[in-house]
Coordinates of C-alpha atoms in Angstrom, one line a residue:
X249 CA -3.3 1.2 3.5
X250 CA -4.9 3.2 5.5
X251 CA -3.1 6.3 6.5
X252 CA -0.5 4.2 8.6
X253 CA -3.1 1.4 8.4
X254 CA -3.7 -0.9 12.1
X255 CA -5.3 -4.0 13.4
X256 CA -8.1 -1.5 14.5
X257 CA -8.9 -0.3 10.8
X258 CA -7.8 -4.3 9.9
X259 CA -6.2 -2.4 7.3
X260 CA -5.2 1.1 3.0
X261 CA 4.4 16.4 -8.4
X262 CA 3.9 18.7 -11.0
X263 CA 5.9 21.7 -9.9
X264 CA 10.2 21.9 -8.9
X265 CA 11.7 18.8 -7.6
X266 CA 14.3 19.3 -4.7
X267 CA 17.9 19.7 -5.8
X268 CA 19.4 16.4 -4.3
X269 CA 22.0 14.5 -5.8
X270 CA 21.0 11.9 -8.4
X271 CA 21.2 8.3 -6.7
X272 CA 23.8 5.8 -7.6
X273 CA 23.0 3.5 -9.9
X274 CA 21.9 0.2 -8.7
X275 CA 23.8 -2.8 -9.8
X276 CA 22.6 -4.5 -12.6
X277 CA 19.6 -7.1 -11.7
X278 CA 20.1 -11.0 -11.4
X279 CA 18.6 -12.7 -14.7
X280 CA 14.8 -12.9 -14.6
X281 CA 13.5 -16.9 -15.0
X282 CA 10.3 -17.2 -17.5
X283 CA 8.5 -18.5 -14.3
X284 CA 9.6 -15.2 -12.1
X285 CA 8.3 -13.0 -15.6
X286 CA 5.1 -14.0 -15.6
X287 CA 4.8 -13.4 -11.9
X288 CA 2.9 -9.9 -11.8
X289 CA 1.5 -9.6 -8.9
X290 CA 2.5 -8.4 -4.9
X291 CA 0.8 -8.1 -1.9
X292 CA 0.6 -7.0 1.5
X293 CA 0.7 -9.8 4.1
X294 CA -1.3 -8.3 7.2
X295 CA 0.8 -9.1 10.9
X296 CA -2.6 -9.5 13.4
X297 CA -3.8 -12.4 10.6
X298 CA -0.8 -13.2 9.3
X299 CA -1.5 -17.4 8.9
X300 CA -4.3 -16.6 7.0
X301 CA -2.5 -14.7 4.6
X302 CA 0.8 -16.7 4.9
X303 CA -1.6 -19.9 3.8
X304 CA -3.0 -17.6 1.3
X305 CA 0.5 -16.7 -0.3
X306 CA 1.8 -20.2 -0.8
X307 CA -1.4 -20.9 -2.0
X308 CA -0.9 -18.8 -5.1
X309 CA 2.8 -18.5 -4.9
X310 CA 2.7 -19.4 -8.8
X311 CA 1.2 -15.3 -8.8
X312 CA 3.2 -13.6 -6.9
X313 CA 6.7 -12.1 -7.4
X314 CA 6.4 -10.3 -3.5
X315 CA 5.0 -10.7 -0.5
X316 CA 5.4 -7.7 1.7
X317 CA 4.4 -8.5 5.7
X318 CA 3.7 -5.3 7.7
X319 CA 6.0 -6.1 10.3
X320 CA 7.6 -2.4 11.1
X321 CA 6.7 1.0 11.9
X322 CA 8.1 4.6 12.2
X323 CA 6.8 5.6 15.5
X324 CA 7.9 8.7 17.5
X325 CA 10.4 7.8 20.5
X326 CA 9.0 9.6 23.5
X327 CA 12.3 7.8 25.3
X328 CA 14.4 9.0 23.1
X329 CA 15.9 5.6 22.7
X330 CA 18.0 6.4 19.4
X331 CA 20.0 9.1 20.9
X332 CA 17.9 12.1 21.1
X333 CA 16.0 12.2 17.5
X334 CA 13.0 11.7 18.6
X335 CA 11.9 8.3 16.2
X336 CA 12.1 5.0 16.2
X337 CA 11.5 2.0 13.8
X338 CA 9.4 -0.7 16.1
X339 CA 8.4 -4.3 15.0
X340 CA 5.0 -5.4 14.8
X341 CA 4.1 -9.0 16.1
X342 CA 5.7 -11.5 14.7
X343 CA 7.9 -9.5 12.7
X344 CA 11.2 -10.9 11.1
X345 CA 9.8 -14.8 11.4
X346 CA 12.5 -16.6 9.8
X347 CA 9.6 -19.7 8.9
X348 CA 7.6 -17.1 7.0
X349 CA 10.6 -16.3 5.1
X350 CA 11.9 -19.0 4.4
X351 CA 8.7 -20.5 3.3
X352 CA 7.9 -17.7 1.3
X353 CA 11.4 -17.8 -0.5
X354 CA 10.9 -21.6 -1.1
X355 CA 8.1 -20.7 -3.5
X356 CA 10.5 -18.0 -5.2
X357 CA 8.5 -15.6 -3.7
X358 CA 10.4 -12.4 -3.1
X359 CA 10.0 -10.5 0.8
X360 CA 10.3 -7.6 0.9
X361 CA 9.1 -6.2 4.7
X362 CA 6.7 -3.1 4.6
X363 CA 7.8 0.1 7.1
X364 CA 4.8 2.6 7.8
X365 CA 4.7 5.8 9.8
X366 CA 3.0 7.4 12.2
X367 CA 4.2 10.8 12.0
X368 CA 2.1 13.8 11.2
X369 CA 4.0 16.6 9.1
X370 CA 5.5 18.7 11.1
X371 CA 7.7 16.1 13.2
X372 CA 8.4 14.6 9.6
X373 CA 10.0 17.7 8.4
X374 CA 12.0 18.5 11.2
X375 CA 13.4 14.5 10.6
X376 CA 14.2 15.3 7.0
X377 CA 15.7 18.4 6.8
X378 CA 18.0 17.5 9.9
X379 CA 21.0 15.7 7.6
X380 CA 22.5 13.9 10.9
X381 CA 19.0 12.2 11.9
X382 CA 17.8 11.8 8.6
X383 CA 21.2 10.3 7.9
X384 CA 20.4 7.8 11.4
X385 CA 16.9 6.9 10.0
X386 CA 18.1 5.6 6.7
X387 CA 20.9 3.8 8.7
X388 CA 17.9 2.4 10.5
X389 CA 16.1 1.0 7.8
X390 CA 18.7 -0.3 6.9
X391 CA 19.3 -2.1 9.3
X392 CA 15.9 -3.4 9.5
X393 CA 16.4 -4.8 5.6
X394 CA 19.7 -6.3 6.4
X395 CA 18.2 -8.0 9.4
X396 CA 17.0 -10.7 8.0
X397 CA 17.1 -12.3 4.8
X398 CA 15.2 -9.4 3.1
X399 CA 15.2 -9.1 -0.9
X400 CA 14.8 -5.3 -0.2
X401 CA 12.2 -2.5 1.5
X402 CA 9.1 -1.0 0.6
X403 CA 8.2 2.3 2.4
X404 CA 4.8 3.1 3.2
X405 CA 4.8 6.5 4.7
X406 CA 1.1 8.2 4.6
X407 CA 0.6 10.0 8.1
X408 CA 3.6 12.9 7.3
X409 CA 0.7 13.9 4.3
X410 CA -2.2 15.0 6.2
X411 CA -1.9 19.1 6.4
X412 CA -3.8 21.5 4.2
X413 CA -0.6 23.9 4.5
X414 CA 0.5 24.0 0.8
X415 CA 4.0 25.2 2.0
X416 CA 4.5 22.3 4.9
X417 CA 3.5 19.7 2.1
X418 CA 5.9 20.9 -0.5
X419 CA 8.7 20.6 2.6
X420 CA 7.4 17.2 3.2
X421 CA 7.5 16.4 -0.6
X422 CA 11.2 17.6 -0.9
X423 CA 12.4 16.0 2.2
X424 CA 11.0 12.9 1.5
X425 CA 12.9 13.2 -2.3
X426 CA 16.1 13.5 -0.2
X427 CA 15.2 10.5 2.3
X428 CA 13.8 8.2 -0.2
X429 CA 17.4 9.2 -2.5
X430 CA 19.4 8.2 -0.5
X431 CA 17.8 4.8 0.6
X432 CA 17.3 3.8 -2.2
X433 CA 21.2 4.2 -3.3
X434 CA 21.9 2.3 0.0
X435 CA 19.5 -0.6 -0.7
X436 CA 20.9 -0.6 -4.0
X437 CA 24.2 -0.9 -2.8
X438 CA 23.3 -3.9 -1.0
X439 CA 21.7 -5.4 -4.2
X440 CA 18.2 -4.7 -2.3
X441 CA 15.0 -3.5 -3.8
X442 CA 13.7 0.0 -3.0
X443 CA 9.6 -0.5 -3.1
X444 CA 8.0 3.3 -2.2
X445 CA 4.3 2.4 -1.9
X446 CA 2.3 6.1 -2.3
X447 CA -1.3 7.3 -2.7
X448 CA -2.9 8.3 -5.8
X449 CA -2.0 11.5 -7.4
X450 CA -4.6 13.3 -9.1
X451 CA -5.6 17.0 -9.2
X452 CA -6.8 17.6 -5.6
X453 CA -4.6 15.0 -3.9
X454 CA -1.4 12.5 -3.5
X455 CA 0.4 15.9 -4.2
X456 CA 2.8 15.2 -1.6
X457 CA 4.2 12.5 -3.2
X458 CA 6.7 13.3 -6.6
X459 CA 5.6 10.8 -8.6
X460 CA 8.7 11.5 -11.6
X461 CA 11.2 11.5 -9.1
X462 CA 10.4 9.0 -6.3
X463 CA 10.2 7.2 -10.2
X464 CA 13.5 7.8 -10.4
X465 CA 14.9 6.6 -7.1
X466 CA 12.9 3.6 -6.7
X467 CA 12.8 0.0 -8.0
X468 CA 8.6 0.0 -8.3
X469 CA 6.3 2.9 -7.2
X470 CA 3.3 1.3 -5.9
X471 CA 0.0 3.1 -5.9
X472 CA -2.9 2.3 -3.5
X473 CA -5.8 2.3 -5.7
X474 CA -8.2 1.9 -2.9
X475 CA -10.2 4.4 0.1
X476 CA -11.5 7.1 -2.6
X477 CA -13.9 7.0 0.4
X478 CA -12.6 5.6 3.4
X479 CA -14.1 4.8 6.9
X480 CA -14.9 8.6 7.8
X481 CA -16.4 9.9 4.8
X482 CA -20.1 9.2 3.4
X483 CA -20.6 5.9 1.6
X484 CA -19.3 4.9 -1.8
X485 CA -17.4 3.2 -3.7
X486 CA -13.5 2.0 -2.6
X487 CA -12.1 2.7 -6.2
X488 CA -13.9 3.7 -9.4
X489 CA -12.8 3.1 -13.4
X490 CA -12.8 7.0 -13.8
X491 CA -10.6 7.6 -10.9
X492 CA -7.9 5.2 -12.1
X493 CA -8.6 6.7 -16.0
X494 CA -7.6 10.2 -14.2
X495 CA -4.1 8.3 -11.7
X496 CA -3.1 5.8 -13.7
X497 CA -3.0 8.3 -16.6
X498 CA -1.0 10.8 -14.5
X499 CA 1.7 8.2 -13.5
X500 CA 2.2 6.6 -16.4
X501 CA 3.1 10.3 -18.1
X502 CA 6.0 10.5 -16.1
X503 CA 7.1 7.4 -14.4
X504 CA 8.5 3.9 -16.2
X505 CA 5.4 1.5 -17.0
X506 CA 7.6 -1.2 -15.5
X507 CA 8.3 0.6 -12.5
X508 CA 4.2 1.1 -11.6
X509 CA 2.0 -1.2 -9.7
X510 CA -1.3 -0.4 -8.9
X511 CA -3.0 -2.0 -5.7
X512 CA -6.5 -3.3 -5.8
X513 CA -8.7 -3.1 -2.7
X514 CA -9.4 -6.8 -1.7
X515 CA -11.8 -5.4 1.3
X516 CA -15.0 -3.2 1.9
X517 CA -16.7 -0.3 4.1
X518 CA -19.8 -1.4 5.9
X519 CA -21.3 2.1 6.9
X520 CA -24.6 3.2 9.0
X521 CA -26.3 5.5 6.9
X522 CA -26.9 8.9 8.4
X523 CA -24.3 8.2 11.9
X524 CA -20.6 9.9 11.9
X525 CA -19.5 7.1 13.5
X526 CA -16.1 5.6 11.5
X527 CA -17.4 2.8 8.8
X528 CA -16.5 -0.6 10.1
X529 CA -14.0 -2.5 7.7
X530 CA -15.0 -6.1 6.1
X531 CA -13.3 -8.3 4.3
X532 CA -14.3 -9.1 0.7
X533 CA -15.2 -12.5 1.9
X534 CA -16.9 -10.9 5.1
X535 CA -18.9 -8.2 2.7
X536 CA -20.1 -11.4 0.4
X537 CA -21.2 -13.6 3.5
X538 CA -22.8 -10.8 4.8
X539 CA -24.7 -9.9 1.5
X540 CA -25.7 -13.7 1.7
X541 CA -26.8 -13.5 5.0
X542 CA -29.2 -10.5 4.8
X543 CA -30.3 -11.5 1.6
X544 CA -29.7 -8.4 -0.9
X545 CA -29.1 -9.0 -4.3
X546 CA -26.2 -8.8 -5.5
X547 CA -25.6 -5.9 -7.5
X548 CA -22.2 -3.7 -9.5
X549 CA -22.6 0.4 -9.7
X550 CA -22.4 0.9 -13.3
X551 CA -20.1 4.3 -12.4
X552 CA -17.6 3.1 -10.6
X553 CA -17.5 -0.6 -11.1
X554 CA -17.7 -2.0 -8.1
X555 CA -20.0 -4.2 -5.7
X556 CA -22.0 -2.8 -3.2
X557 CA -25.4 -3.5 -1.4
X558 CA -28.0 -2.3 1.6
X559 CA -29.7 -3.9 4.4
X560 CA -31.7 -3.1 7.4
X561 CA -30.4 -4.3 10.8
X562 CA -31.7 -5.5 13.8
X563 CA -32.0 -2.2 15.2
X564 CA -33.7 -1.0 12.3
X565 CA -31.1 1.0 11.5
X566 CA -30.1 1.1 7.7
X567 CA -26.2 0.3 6.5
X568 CA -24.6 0.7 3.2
X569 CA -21.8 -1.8 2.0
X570 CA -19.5 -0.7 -0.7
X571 CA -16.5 -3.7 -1.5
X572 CA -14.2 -4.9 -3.9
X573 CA -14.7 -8.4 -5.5
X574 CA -13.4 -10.5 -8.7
X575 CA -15.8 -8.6 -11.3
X576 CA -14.9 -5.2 -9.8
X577 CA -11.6 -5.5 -9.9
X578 CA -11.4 -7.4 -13.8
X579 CA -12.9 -3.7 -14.8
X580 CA -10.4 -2.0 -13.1
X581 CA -7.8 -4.2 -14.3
X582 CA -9.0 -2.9 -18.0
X583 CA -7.9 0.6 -17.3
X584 CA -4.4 -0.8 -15.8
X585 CA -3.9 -2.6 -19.4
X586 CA -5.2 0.4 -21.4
X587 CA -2.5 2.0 -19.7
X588 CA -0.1 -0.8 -20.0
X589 CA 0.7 -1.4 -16.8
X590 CA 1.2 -5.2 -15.7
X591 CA 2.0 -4.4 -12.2
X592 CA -0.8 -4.9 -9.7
X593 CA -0.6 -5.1 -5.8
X594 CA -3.4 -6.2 -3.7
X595 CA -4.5 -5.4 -0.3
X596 CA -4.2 -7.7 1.4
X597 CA -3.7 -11.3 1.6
X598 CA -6.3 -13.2 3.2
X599 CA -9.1 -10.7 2.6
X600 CA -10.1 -11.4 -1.0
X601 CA -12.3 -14.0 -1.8
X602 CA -10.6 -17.2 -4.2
X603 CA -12.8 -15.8 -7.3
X604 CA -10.0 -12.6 -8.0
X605 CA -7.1 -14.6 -8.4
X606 CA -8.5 -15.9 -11.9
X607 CA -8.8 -11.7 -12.6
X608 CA -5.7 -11.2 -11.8

């Protein structure tokens, strides 16, 4: 999502393991209908459109096993509201609506609530090597899954990864073994899911993330196959076939098949070619109306798979419009059963257009 993704962005280990104590084991599952088994698919349910996406949901409830709205946040606490620790888990609009819920549950549709973070490395370390408030933060999440009537958690912590200090990343990656541990027992113990939602690990990045034992811990390890270049880099492609050859290949080595789900991009970049300026985020359904509109031809980049286009606007200026769509993502879904993976996520709800629920 998005490192800690917003309404503004309208969004998306090899080495030693920390010694923590293996979690307890979670209570063995509720029997699985034929109708829930064929359900393989979960998505993100953004809060500053969340009708849209709530409409979308029931419309393809028959899909979907989860629905996970982005209702909460792990924020810094300049108050020091919980006692001195410094952070904070905040709701989003709208968060915890009982109608959504409900409705969503109706359509045996799972919900389980999505908790992102906003803190950069060095505050996240300090909260997960102190035992007492790491301790308080779990009993905050917690709280936030019991709150409601919550089939479990997914954590989506991305900000606490953005260092280039090899040493501060591996105490990020251990700390976050320990935190995720002993959530995940805890949700467990409430017969709760434990969702960890992570970015891609390959051989230059996602290497704060431990793949085999956040595997372990949690229920499903969900990748976000999507921003290979995001909103500040130089144009191309969201996701390509050779990128998810080189993750999905990683993952599967050493974490459960069953366990993996692999998010697709259900959105696009529109960039001005030759400014710095941050890439302005479209919707698949925006990128296609807007290809429409300006009259390019519609066209898939052989190497990666995916859609893209130019056009030339008012100003004369020149913009470059990379996006995910049905056919991209029915190539990408080859690699995911190559691999055999069944699990795919999709960000988000609302954005794709009605052509990429046939691929999935």
């Amino acid at each position: 999502m998005k490192i800690a993704l917003t309404a503004a962005l309208a969004t998306a280990a090899l080495g030693l393991t920390a010694a923590t104590p293996e979690p307890t084991p979670a209570p063995a599952p509720a029997p699985v209908s034929r109708t829930e088994a064929t359900r393989t698919v979960s998505a993100w349910l953004p809060w500053w459109d969340v009708e849209t996406g709530y409409r979308d949901a029931l419309a393809h409830a028959d899909r979907l096993h989860t629905v996970s709205p982005f209702w909460y946040a792990t924020d810094a606490d300049v108050d020091g509201g919980d006692g001195g620790a410094g952070v904070e888990v905040t709701r989003e609009t709208g968060a915890g609506d009982r109608r959504i819920i409900d409705g969503l549950h109706a359509e045996g549709v799972k919900v389980v609530p999505t908790v992102t973070e906003s803190l950069y490395a060095p505050a996240m370390v300090d909260l997960l090597e102190d035992p007492a408030r790491r301790t308080a933060h779990v009993d905050a999440l917690v709280g936030v899954a019991t709150s409601r009537a919550y089939d479990g958690l997914d954590l989506d912590y991305e900000r606490m990864t953005e260092t280039e200090d090899t040493a501060l990343r591996e105490r990020v990656r251990t700390g976050y073994n320990t935190l995720t541990t002993e959530l995940c027992a805890r949700l467990h113990a409430l017969r709760k899911q434990c969702v960890i939602t992570v970015m891609p690990r390959t051989e230059d990045a996602g290497q704060a993330f431990d793949y085999a034992r956040l595997g372990r811990v949690a229920d499903r390890l969900r990748i976000m196959g999507y921003n290979l270049h995001n909103a500040l880099a130089a144009p191309g492609p969201l996701s390509s076939t050779a990128w998810y050859e080189e993750f999905v290949g990683y993952a599967t080595a050493v974490v459960p098949r069953d366990k993996l789900e692999v998010a697709l991009p259900a959105y696009g970049w529109n960039w001005t070619v030759g400014s710095k300026a941050r890439a302005t985020h479209v919707t698949a359904r925006e990128a296609e109306a807007l290809r429409r509109r300006v009259g390019a031809p519609y066209a898939v980049d052989a190497a990666s798979g995916t859609p893209h286009f130019t056009y030339v606007d008012a100003d004369g200026e020149r913009h470059e419009v990379w996006y995910q769509d049905a056919n991209g993502a029915a190539t990408h879904l080859a690699v995911l059963a190559r691999h055999g993976v069944r699990g795919v996520g999709l960000w988000a709800l609302g954005f794709e257009e009605a052509d990429l629920w046939d691929a999935l």
